[in-house]
Amino acid sequence: MPYLKREAPNPEPIDCRILTAALDLFVNSGYHNVSVHEIQKQADVSIGSIYKHFGGKDGIAKALYKHILNEMDELVDDVMNEHKSPKKQCEEIIRLLCGYTETHYDIMAFIFHAKHTEFVPDEPLICNTLPFIKIREIVKSGMECGEFREINSWVAASTIFGGVIRMIQLRLDNMIEEPLPTYFETLIDASLNGVLTSDTTKTDNKISAVL
Amino acid sequence: MPYLKREAPNPEPIDCRILTAALDLFVNSGYHNVSVHEIQKQADVSIGSIYKHFGGKDGIAKALYKHILNEMDELVDDVMNEHKSPKKQCEEIIRLLCGYTETHYDIMAFIFHAKHTEFVPDEPLICNTLPFIKIREIVKSGMECGEFREINSWVAASTIFGGVIRMIQLRLDNMIEEPLPTYFETLIDASLNGVLTSDTTKTDNKISAVL
DNA sequence: CAAAATAGAATGAATGTTCATTTTTGTCAA
DNA sequence: TTGACAAAAATGAACATTCATTCTATTTTG
């Protein structure tokens, strides 16, 4: 089972084995290029078990989608509890995303590299799921408390997180060769300066980036 | 046939009809959820013609991919010819992308909303195609001539264009309700301020955004 | 020993592709 | 202009294969 924080249990129960195999195959070949039989083989499980546990191929995809977005949501919650300033919260989320791209390729690829509407059409779009809604709320509260300039919230959110998301995708595509955390400080600096209010002095940020 | 600048010929020749239908279906249902028979019906063409012209379903996808990226490339060339400053070139590309998202939904969705490796595995990744390579070159020359801060070029490119790309994806997903050009000035301002050299005064940019 | 879980051969629908036939197009002689 | 005719294009029924799913038999668990 693909977890973000927890360790996977050992030995993995049958449903976890199925999800682990499915995630790997989906991410590396794409949902539609993977057959149930391949999942069955890689998970070392019978076809019957798959249908018993998940009801079918789409059942696996749905379960995976929900599970992973839940993992993601817990992550965002943790960040919101540990840091109070929206700016700090954004930075921390970006830091975590950079880190997890290196340590949890499959999960990040599943979130940021798949067209989910094509295989889980009944599930909400990824940008309409809890963790992503919460991230937009953070951006809004950042504008309310004066940490971010008061601009359209879509623009603000896209500017702050568009850069990391792009970097993640390029890294997943093997275009970027260095691990993402290498670029963390530069990235934060470049992404946030554009949306910071002018009373948060620019120099301030550059110094904090150097430290 | 889906063009960015030119008008489609009328009546459309058979291979154009096929590509038009395929683009529409691929974008709205996803490559793997579309059968050759559906393309055939929508294009009002026989199965045989499809195999005669494109050799198969993957042939259609390949041809579409190449055609659309060519359209895109011409666009970038035009911008590079009409504007000399890299900053202006970036702005203009962003402006065009915003505009075309409203007027050429299918093409934009095909470029920014599809996982091409899953259905044209032999073609280069979209970020390795001419137009996108050229865009990265623009960013690099912007750093060389001092218009952009000297930071890692991946970070720079991701910061400048990550925002628009995110906005385009959100707009294609129907999350953003206003046409993208509405946000153009704000977006440019937010995306570029973070990467501008400090000798390009910040106030300058804010004033230009208000005008 | 009953209930739950697992196994996997068999099934049938979906769909990409082939190819023999028909239609259209373009050429040229009458 | 007409008609004959060959080459090219288009047609679509038939085919072959892939693959999700079902279902009965077997094994494991409590």
Coordinates of C-alpha atoms (C1' of nucleotides) in Angstrom, one line a residue:
Chain A
M1 CA 0.0 0.0 0.0
P2 CA 1.4 3.4 -0.9
Y3 CA 1.6 5.6 2.1
L4 CA 3.0 9.1 2.4
K5 CA 3.9 9.1 6.1
R6 CA 3.2 5.6 7.5
E7 CA 5.3 2.5 6.7
A8 CA 3.5 -0.2 4.7
P9 CA 2.6 -3.2 6.9
N10 CA 4.6 -6.4 6.3
P11 CA 3.4 -8.8 5.0
E12 CA 1.0 -6.6 3.1
P13 CA -2.6 -7.8 3.2
I14 CA -4.1 -8.8 -0.1
D15 CA -6.0 -5.6 -0.9
C16 CA -2.8 -3.6 -0.2
R17 CA -0.8 -5.7 -2.5
I18 CA -3.4 -5.1 -5.2
L19 CA -3.3 -1.4 -4.8
T20 CA 0.5 -1.3 -4.7
A21 CA 0.8 -3.2 -7.9
A22 CA -2.0 -1.2 -9.6
L23 CA -0.4 2.1 -8.6
D24 CA 3.0 1.0 -10.0
L25 CA 1.4 -0.2 -13.3
F26 CA -0.9 2.7 -13.7
V27 CA 1.8 5.2 -13.2
N28 CA 4.3 3.5 -15.5
S29 CA 2.0 2.4 -18.3
G30 CA -1.2 4.4 -17.9
Y31 CA -4.5 3.0 -16.7
H32 CA -5.8 2.0 -20.1
N33 CA -2.6 0.2 -21.0
V34 CA -2.8 -2.0 -18.0
S35 CA -4.9 -5.2 -17.9
V36 CA -6.5 -6.7 -14.8
H37 CA -4.4 -9.8 -15.5
E38 CA -1.2 -7.8 -15.2
I39 CA -2.3 -6.3 -11.9
Q40 CA -3.2 -9.8 -10.8
K41 CA 0.2 -11.2 -11.8
Q42 CA 2.2 -8.4 -10.2
A43 CA 0.3 -8.5 -7.0
D44 CA 0.6 -12.3 -6.9
V45 CA -3.2 -12.6 -6.4
S46 CA -6.0 -14.3 -8.2
I47 CA -8.4 -12.6 -10.5
G48 CA -11.2 -13.6 -8.2
S49 CA -9.6 -11.8 -5.2
I50 CA -9.4 -8.6 -7.2
Y51 CA -13.1 -8.7 -8.0
K52 CA -14.0 -9.8 -4.5
H53 CA -12.1 -6.8 -3.0
F54 CA -12.6 -4.0 -5.5
G55 CA -15.3 -5.2 -7.9
G56 CA -13.3 -4.6 -11.0
K57 CA -10.6 -2.5 -12.6
D58 CA -12.4 0.8 -12.1
G59 CA -13.0 -0.2 -8.4
I60 CA -9.2 -0.4 -8.0
A61 CA -8.7 3.0 -9.6
K62 CA -11.4 4.6 -7.4
A63 CA -10.0 3.1 -4.2
L64 CA -6.5 4.2 -5.2
Y65 CA -7.7 7.7 -6.0
K66 CA -9.5 8.1 -2.7
H67 CA -6.7 6.6 -0.7
I68 CA -4.0 8.8 -2.2
L69 CA -6.0 12.0 -1.9
N70 CA -6.7 11.1 1.7
E71 CA -2.9 10.8 2.3
M72 CA -2.5 14.1 0.6
D73 CA -5.2 15.7 2.7
E74 CA -3.6 14.5 6.0
L75 CA -0.4 16.1 4.8
V76 CA -2.0 19.5 4.2
D77 CA -3.8 19.2 7.6
D78 CA -0.5 18.6 9.3
V79 CA 1.1 21.7 7.7
M80 CA -1.9 23.8 8.6
N81 CA -1.6 22.7 12.2
E82 CA 2.1 23.2 12.5
H83 CA 2.3 26.6 10.9
K84 CA 0.0 29.5 11.4
S85 CA 1.1 32.0 8.8
P86 CA -0.4 31.3 5.3
K87 CA 2.9 32.2 3.7
K88 CA 4.7 29.7 5.9
Q89 CA 2.0 27.2 5.2
C90 CA 2.5 27.6 1.4
E91 CA 6.2 27.3 1.7
E92 CA 5.9 24.2 3.8
I93 CA 3.6 22.6 1.3
I94 CA 5.9 23.4 -1.5
R95 CA 8.8 21.9 0.5
L96 CA 6.9 18.7 1.1
L97 CA 5.9 18.4 -2.5
C98 CA 9.5 18.7 -3.6
G99 CA 10.6 16.1 -1.1
Y100 CA 7.9 13.6 -1.8
T101 CA 8.6 13.8 -5.5
E102 CA 12.0 12.2 -4.7
T103 CA 10.8 9.7 -2.2
H104 CA 7.4 8.8 -3.4
Y105 CA 7.5 9.0 -7.2
D106 CA 4.5 6.8 -7.7
I107 CA 2.1 8.8 -5.5
M108 CA 3.3 12.1 -6.9
A109 CA 3.0 10.8 -10.5
F110 CA -0.5 9.6 -9.8
I111 CA -1.6 12.9 -8.5
F112 CA 0.2 15.3 -10.9
H113 CA 0.8 13.2 -14.0
A114 CA -2.5 11.4 -14.7
K115 CA -5.7 12.5 -16.4
H116 CA -8.1 11.1 -13.8
T117 CA -11.3 12.0 -15.6
E118 CA -10.4 9.4 -18.2
F119 CA -10.5 6.6 -15.8
V120 CA -12.4 7.7 -12.7
P121 CA -15.1 9.9 -14.3
D122 CA -17.4 9.8 -11.3
E123 CA -14.9 11.1 -8.9
P124 CA -14.4 14.8 -8.3
L125 CA -11.7 16.5 -10.3
I126 CA -8.4 16.6 -8.4
C127 CA -8.6 20.3 -8.1
N128 CA -12.0 19.9 -6.4
T129 CA -10.7 17.5 -3.8
L130 CA -10.2 18.4 -0.1
P131 CA -6.5 19.0 -0.1
F132 CA -6.5 21.2 -3.1
I133 CA -9.5 23.2 -1.8
K134 CA -7.7 23.7 1.5
I135 CA -4.6 24.9 -0.3
R136 CA -6.8 27.6 -2.1
E137 CA -8.2 28.5 1.3
I138 CA -4.7 29.1 2.6
V139 CA -4.0 31.4 -0.3
K140 CA -7.2 33.3 0.3
S141 CA -6.5 33.7 4.0
G142 CA -3.1 34.9 3.1
M143 CA -4.6 37.7 1.1
E144 CA -7.1 38.5 3.9
C145 CA -4.4 38.8 6.6
G146 CA -2.3 40.9 4.2
E147 CA 0.6 38.5 3.6
F148 CA -0.3 38.3 -0.1
R149 CA -1.3 41.0 -2.4
E150 CA -5.1 41.2 -3.0
I151 CA -5.4 39.8 -6.5
N152 CA -7.8 37.3 -8.0
S153 CA -7.4 34.1 -5.9
W154 CA -7.1 31.8 -8.9
V155 CA -4.2 33.9 -10.2
A156 CA -2.6 33.9 -6.8
A157 CA -2.9 30.2 -6.2
S158 CA -1.7 29.4 -9.8
T159 CA 1.2 31.7 -9.4
I160 CA 2.3 30.4 -6.0
F161 CA 1.8 26.7 -6.8
G162 CA 2.0 26.6 -10.6
G163 CA 5.8 26.8 -10.5
V164 CA 6.2 23.8 -8.2
I165 CA 3.7 21.8 -10.0
R166 CA 5.5 22.5 -13.3
M167 CA 8.8 21.5 -11.7
I168 CA 7.3 18.3 -10.3
Q169 CA 6.0 17.4 -13.8
L170 CA 9.3 18.1 -15.4
R171 CA 11.1 16.1 -12.8
L172 CA 8.7 13.2 -13.2
D173 CA 9.3 13.4 -16.9
N174 CA 13.0 13.1 -16.2
M175 CA 13.7 16.5 -17.8
I176 CA 15.2 17.9 -14.5
E177 CA 18.1 15.9 -13.4
E178 CA 18.8 17.2 -9.9
P179 CA 16.5 16.3 -7.0
L180 CA 13.8 19.0 -6.5
P181 CA 14.8 20.0 -3.0
T182 CA 18.0 21.4 -4.6
Y183 CA 15.9 24.1 -6.0
F184 CA 13.6 24.7 -3.1
E185 CA 14.9 28.0 -1.9
T186 CA 15.1 29.5 -5.4
L187 CA 11.7 28.3 -6.2
I188 CA 10.0 29.6 -3.1
D189 CA 11.7 33.0 -3.7
A190 CA 10.7 33.2 -7.3
S191 CA 7.1 31.9 -6.7
L192 CA 6.3 34.1 -3.7
N193 CA 8.0 37.4 -4.5
G194 CA 5.4 38.0 -7.2
V195 CA 2.5 37.7 -4.9
L196 CA 3.9 39.2 -1.7
T197 CA 2.5 42.5 -0.5
S198 CA 4.8 45.4 -0.9
D199 CA 5.1 46.0 2.9
T200 CA 6.8 42.6 3.2
T201 CA 10.1 44.0 2.0
K202 CA 11.7 42.3 -1.0
T203 CA 15.1 42.3 0.6
D204 CA 13.7 40.5 3.6
N205 CA 12.8 37.6 1.4
K206 CA 16.0 37.4 -0.4
I207 CA 17.9 37.3 2.9
S208 CA 15.7 34.6 4.3
A209 CA 16.3 32.6 1.1
V210 CA 20.1 32.8 1.5
L211 CA 20.0 31.7 5.2
Chain B
M1 CA -8.6 20.4 -39.5
P2 CA -7.7 22.3 -36.3
Y3 CA -5.7 25.3 -37.1
L4 CA -4.5 28.1 -34.8
K5 CA -4.1 30.9 -37.3
R6 CA -5.4 29.7 -40.7
E7 CA -9.0 29.0 -41.5
A8 CA -10.0 25.4 -42.1
P9 CA -10.6 24.8 -45.9
N10 CA -14.2 24.2 -47.0
P11 CA -15.2 21.5 -47.8
E12 CA -12.6 19.8 -45.6
P13 CA -10.7 17.0 -47.4
I14 CA -11.1 13.6 -45.9
D15 CA -7.9 13.5 -43.9
C16 CA -8.8 16.8 -42.3
R17 CA -12.2 15.6 -41.4
I18 CA -10.7 12.6 -39.7
L19 CA -8.3 14.7 -37.7
T20 CA -11.0 17.2 -36.7
A21 CA -13.3 14.4 -35.4
A22 CA -10.4 12.6 -33.7
L23 CA -9.3 15.8 -31.9
D24 CA -12.8 16.5 -30.6
L25 CA -13.3 12.9 -29.4
F26 CA -9.8 12.5 -27.9
V27 CA -10.1 15.8 -26.0
N28 CA -13.6 15.1 -24.7
S29 CA -13.4 11.4 -23.9
G30 CA -9.7 10.6 -23.9
Y31 CA -7.8 8.6 -26.5
H32 CA -8.4 5.2 -25.0
N33 CA -12.2 5.8 -24.5
V34 CA -12.6 6.5 -28.2
S35 CA -13.0 3.7 -30.8
V36 CA -11.9 4.0 -34.4
H37 CA -15.6 3.3 -35.2
E38 CA -16.6 6.5 -33.4
I39 CA -14.1 8.6 -35.2
Q40 CA -15.3 7.0 -38.4
K41 CA -18.9 7.9 -37.7
Q42 CA -18.2 11.5 -36.5
A43 CA -16.0 12.2 -39.5
D44 CA -18.5 10.6 -41.8
V45 CA -15.9 8.5 -43.4
S46 CA -15.4 4.8 -43.8
I47 CA -13.1 2.7 -41.7
G48 CA -11.1 1.9 -44.7
S49 CA -10.3 5.5 -45.4
I50 CA -8.9 5.9 -41.9
Y51 CA -6.5 3.0 -42.4
K52 CA -5.7 4.3 -45.9
H53 CA -4.8 7.7 -44.6
F54 CA -3.3 7.1 -41.2
G55 CA -2.7 3.4 -40.9
G56 CA -4.6 3.1 -37.7
K57 CA -5.7 4.7 -34.5
D58 CA -2.2 5.4 -33.4
G59 CA -1.4 6.9 -36.8
I60 CA -4.2 9.4 -36.3
A61 CA -2.9 10.4 -32.9
K62 CA 0.7 10.8 -34.2
A63 CA -0.4 12.9 -37.1
L64 CA -2.5 15.1 -34.7
Y65 CA 0.3 15.4 -32.3
K66 CA 2.7 16.5 -35.0
H67 CA 0.3 18.9 -36.6
I68 CA -0.7 20.7 -33.5
L69 CA 2.8 21.1 -32.2
N70 CA 3.7 22.5 -35.6
E71 CA 0.9 25.0 -35.2
M72 CA 2.2 25.9 -31.8
D73 CA 5.8 26.2 -33.1
E74 CA 4.7 28.7 -35.8
L75 CA 3.1 30.7 -33.1
V76 CA 6.2 30.9 -31.0
D77 CA 8.3 31.8 -34.1
D78 CA 5.9 34.7 -34.8
V79 CA 6.3 36.0 -31.3
M80 CA 10.0 35.7 -31.5
N81 CA 10.1 37.6 -34.8
E82 CA 7.7 40.4 -33.7
H83 CA 9.3 41.1 -30.3
K84 CA 13.0 41.3 -29.5
S85 CA 13.0 41.5 -25.7
P86 CA 12.7 38.1 -24.0
K87 CA 10.4 39.6 -21.3
K88 CA 8.1 41.0 -24.0
Q89 CA 8.3 37.6 -25.8
C90 CA 7.2 35.8 -22.6
E91 CA 4.4 38.2 -22.1
E92 CA 3.2 37.8 -25.6
I93 CA 3.3 34.0 -25.4
I94 CA 1.3 34.1 -22.2
R95 CA -1.2 36.5 -23.8
L96 CA -1.6 34.2 -26.8
L97 CA -2.0 31.1 -24.7
C98 CA -4.8 32.9 -22.7
G99 CA -6.5 33.9 -25.8
Y100 CA -6.3 30.6 -27.6
T101 CA -7.7 28.9 -24.5
E102 CA -11.0 30.7 -25.2
T103 CA -11.0 30.4 -29.0
H104 CA -9.3 27.0 -29.6
Y105 CA -10.4 24.9 -26.6
D106 CA -9.6 21.6 -28.4
I107 CA -6.1 22.4 -29.3
M108 CA -5.2 23.8 -25.9
A109 CA -6.8 20.8 -24.2
F110 CA -4.8 18.5 -26.5
I111 CA -1.6 20.2 -25.6
F112 CA -2.1 20.9 -21.9
H113 CA -4.6 18.4 -20.8
A114 CA -3.5 15.0 -22.2
K115 CA -1.0 12.5 -21.2
H116 CA 0.7 11.9 -24.5
T117 CA 3.1 9.2 -23.5
E118 CA 0.1 7.0 -22.9
F119 CA -1.0 7.1 -26.6
V120 CA 2.0 8.4 -28.6
P121 CA 4.8 6.6 -26.8
D122 CA 7.3 7.0 -29.6
E123 CA 6.9 10.8 -30.0
P124 CA 9.1 13.1 -27.9
L125 CA 7.6 14.4 -24.7
I126 CA 5.7 17.6 -25.2
C127 CA 8.3 19.5 -23.1
N128 CA 10.9 18.2 -25.6
T129 CA 9.2 19.5 -28.7
L130 CA 10.4 22.6 -30.6
P131 CA 8.0 25.2 -29.3
F132 CA 8.7 24.3 -25.7
I133 CA 12.4 24.2 -26.2
K134 CA 12.3 27.6 -27.9
I135 CA 10.4 29.0 -24.9
R136 CA 13.1 27.8 -22.6
E137 CA 15.6 29.4 -24.8
I138 CA 13.8 32.7 -24.5
V139 CA 13.9 32.4 -20.7
K140 CA 17.7 31.7 -20.9
S141 CA 18.4 34.7 -23.1
G142 CA 16.3 36.8 -20.8
M143 CA 18.7 35.9 -18.0
E144 CA 21.7 36.5 -20.2
C145 CA 20.6 40.0 -21.2
G146 CA 19.8 40.9 -17.6
E147 CA 16.0 41.1 -17.9
F148 CA 15.5 38.1 -15.6
R149 CA 17.4 37.3 -12.5
E150 CA 20.1 34.7 -12.9
I151 CA 18.6 31.6 -11.3
N152 CA 18.3 28.0 -12.4
S153 CA 16.7 28.0 -15.8
W154 CA 14.2 25.3 -15.0
V155 CA 13.0 27.3 -12.0
A156 CA 12.8 30.5 -14.0
A157 CA 10.8 28.8 -16.9
S158 CA 8.5 27.0 -14.4
T159 CA 7.9 30.2 -12.5
I160 CA 7.1 32.3 -15.5
F161 CA 5.0 29.8 -17.3
G162 CA 3.8 27.5 -14.5
G163 CA 1.2 30.1 -13.5
V164 CA -0.4 30.4 -17.0
I165 CA -0.3 26.7 -17.6
R166 CA -2.1 26.1 -14.3
M167 CA -4.7 28.7 -15.1
I168 CA -5.2 27.1 -18.5
Q169 CA -5.7 23.7 -17.0
L170 CA -8.1 25.1 -14.4
R171 CA -10.0 26.9 -17.1
L172 CA -10.2 23.8 -19.3
D173 CA -11.5 22.0 -16.2
N174 CA -14.2 24.6 -15.9
M175 CA -13.0 25.7 -12.5
I176 CA -12.4 29.3 -13.6
E177 CA -15.5 30.9 -14.9
E178 CA -14.2 34.1 -16.5
P179 CA -12.3 34.0 -19.8
L180 CA -8.6 33.9 -19.2
P181 CA -7.7 37.2 -20.9
T182 CA -9.6 38.8 -18.0
Y183 CA -6.7 37.9 -15.8
F184 CA -3.9 38.6 -18.2
E185 CA -2.5 41.7 -16.7
T186 CA -2.6 40.4 -13.1
L187 CA -1.1 37.1 -14.2
I188 CA 1.8 38.7 -16.0
D189 CA 2.4 40.9 -13.1
A190 CA 2.4 38.1 -10.6
S191 CA 4.4 35.6 -12.7
L192 CA 7.1 38.0 -13.8
N193 CA 7.7 40.1 -10.7
G194 CA 9.3 37.1 -9.0
V195 CA 11.9 36.6 -11.7
L196 CA 12.6 40.2 -12.8
T197 CA 16.0 41.6 -11.9
S198 CA 15.8 44.2 -9.1
D199 CA 16.9 47.0 -11.3
T200 CA 13.6 46.7 -13.2
T201 CA 11.7 48.7 -10.6
K202 CA 8.8 46.9 -9.0
T203 CA 6.6 50.0 -9.1
D204 CA 7.1 50.2 -12.8
N205 CA 5.4 46.9 -13.3
K206 CA 2.5 47.6 -10.9
I207 CA 1.7 50.8 -12.7
S208 CA 1.8 49.1 -16.1
A209 CA -0.6 46.5 -14.7
V210 CA -3.1 49.1 -13.7
L211 CA -3.1 50.9 -17.0
Chain C
dC1 C1' -17.7 -27.9 10.1
dA2 C1' -19.6 -23.7 8.3
dA3 C1' -18.3 -19.3 6.4
dA4 C1' -15.2 -16.5 4.2
dA5 C1' -11.5 -15.9 1.1
dT6 C1' -9.0 -17.4 -2.9
dA7 C1' -8.3 -19.5 -7.3
dG8 C1' -8.4 -19.6 -12.4
dA9 C1' -10.6 -21.6 -16.5
dA10 C1' -14.2 -20.1 -19.4
dT11 C1' -17.1 -16.4 -21.4
dG12 C1' -18.6 -12.8 -24.3
dA13 C1' -18.5 -8.1 -25.5
dA14 C1' -15.7 -4.5 -27.3
dT15 C1' -12.7 -2.9 -30.7
dG16 C1' -8.6 -2.5 -33.8
dT17 C1' -7.7 -4.2 -38.4
dT18 C1' -8.1 -6.5 -43.0
dC19 C1' -9.4 -6.9 -47.7
dA20 C1' -12.6 -7.8 -51.5
dT21 C1' -15.8 -4.8 -53.7
dT22 C1' -17.6 -0.4 -55.2
dT23 C1' -17.2 4.3 -56.4
dT24 C1' -14.8 8.3 -57.9
dT25 C1' -11.4 10.7 -60.5
dG26 C1' -8.6 11.8 -64.3
dT27 C1' -7.0 10.8 -69.0
dC28 C1' -7.4 10.3 -73.7
dA29 C1' -9.3 8.7 -78.1
dA30 C1' -13.3 9.1 -81.0
Chain D
dT1 C1' -18.6 16.7 -75.8
dT2 C1' -18.8 11.9 -75.1
dG3 C1' -17.5 7.4 -73.7
dA4 C1' -14.2 4.0 -72.4
dC5 C1' -11.0 2.8 -69.2
dA6 C1' -7.4 2.5 -65.8
dA7 C1' -5.7 4.2 -61.4
dA8 C1' -6.8 5.8 -57.0
dA9 C1' -9.8 6.4 -53.3
dA10 C1' -13.5 5.0 -50.4
dT11 C1' -16.5 1.5 -48.5
dG12 C1' -18.0 -1.6 -44.8
dA13 C1' -18.8 -6.5 -43.7
dA14 C1' -16.1 -9.9 -41.6
dC15 C1' -12.4 -11.2 -38.8
dA16 C1' -9.2 -11.7 -34.9
dT17 C1' -7.7 -10.4 -30.7
dT18 C1' -7.7 -8.5 -26.4
dC19 C1' -9.5 -8.1 -21.9
dA20 C1' -12.9 -7.2 -18.2
dT21 C1' -15.8 -10.1 -15.9
dT22 C1' -18.4 -14.3 -14.2
dC23 C1' -18.8 -18.4 -11.7
dT24 C1' -17.9 -22.8 -9.8
dA25 C1' -14.4 -25.3 -7.4
dT26 C1' -11.0 -25.3 -3.8
dT27 C1' -8.5 -23.7 0.2
dT28 C1' -8.2 -21.2 4.4
dT29 C1' -9.9 -19.4 8.6
dG30 C1' -12.4 -19.2 13.0

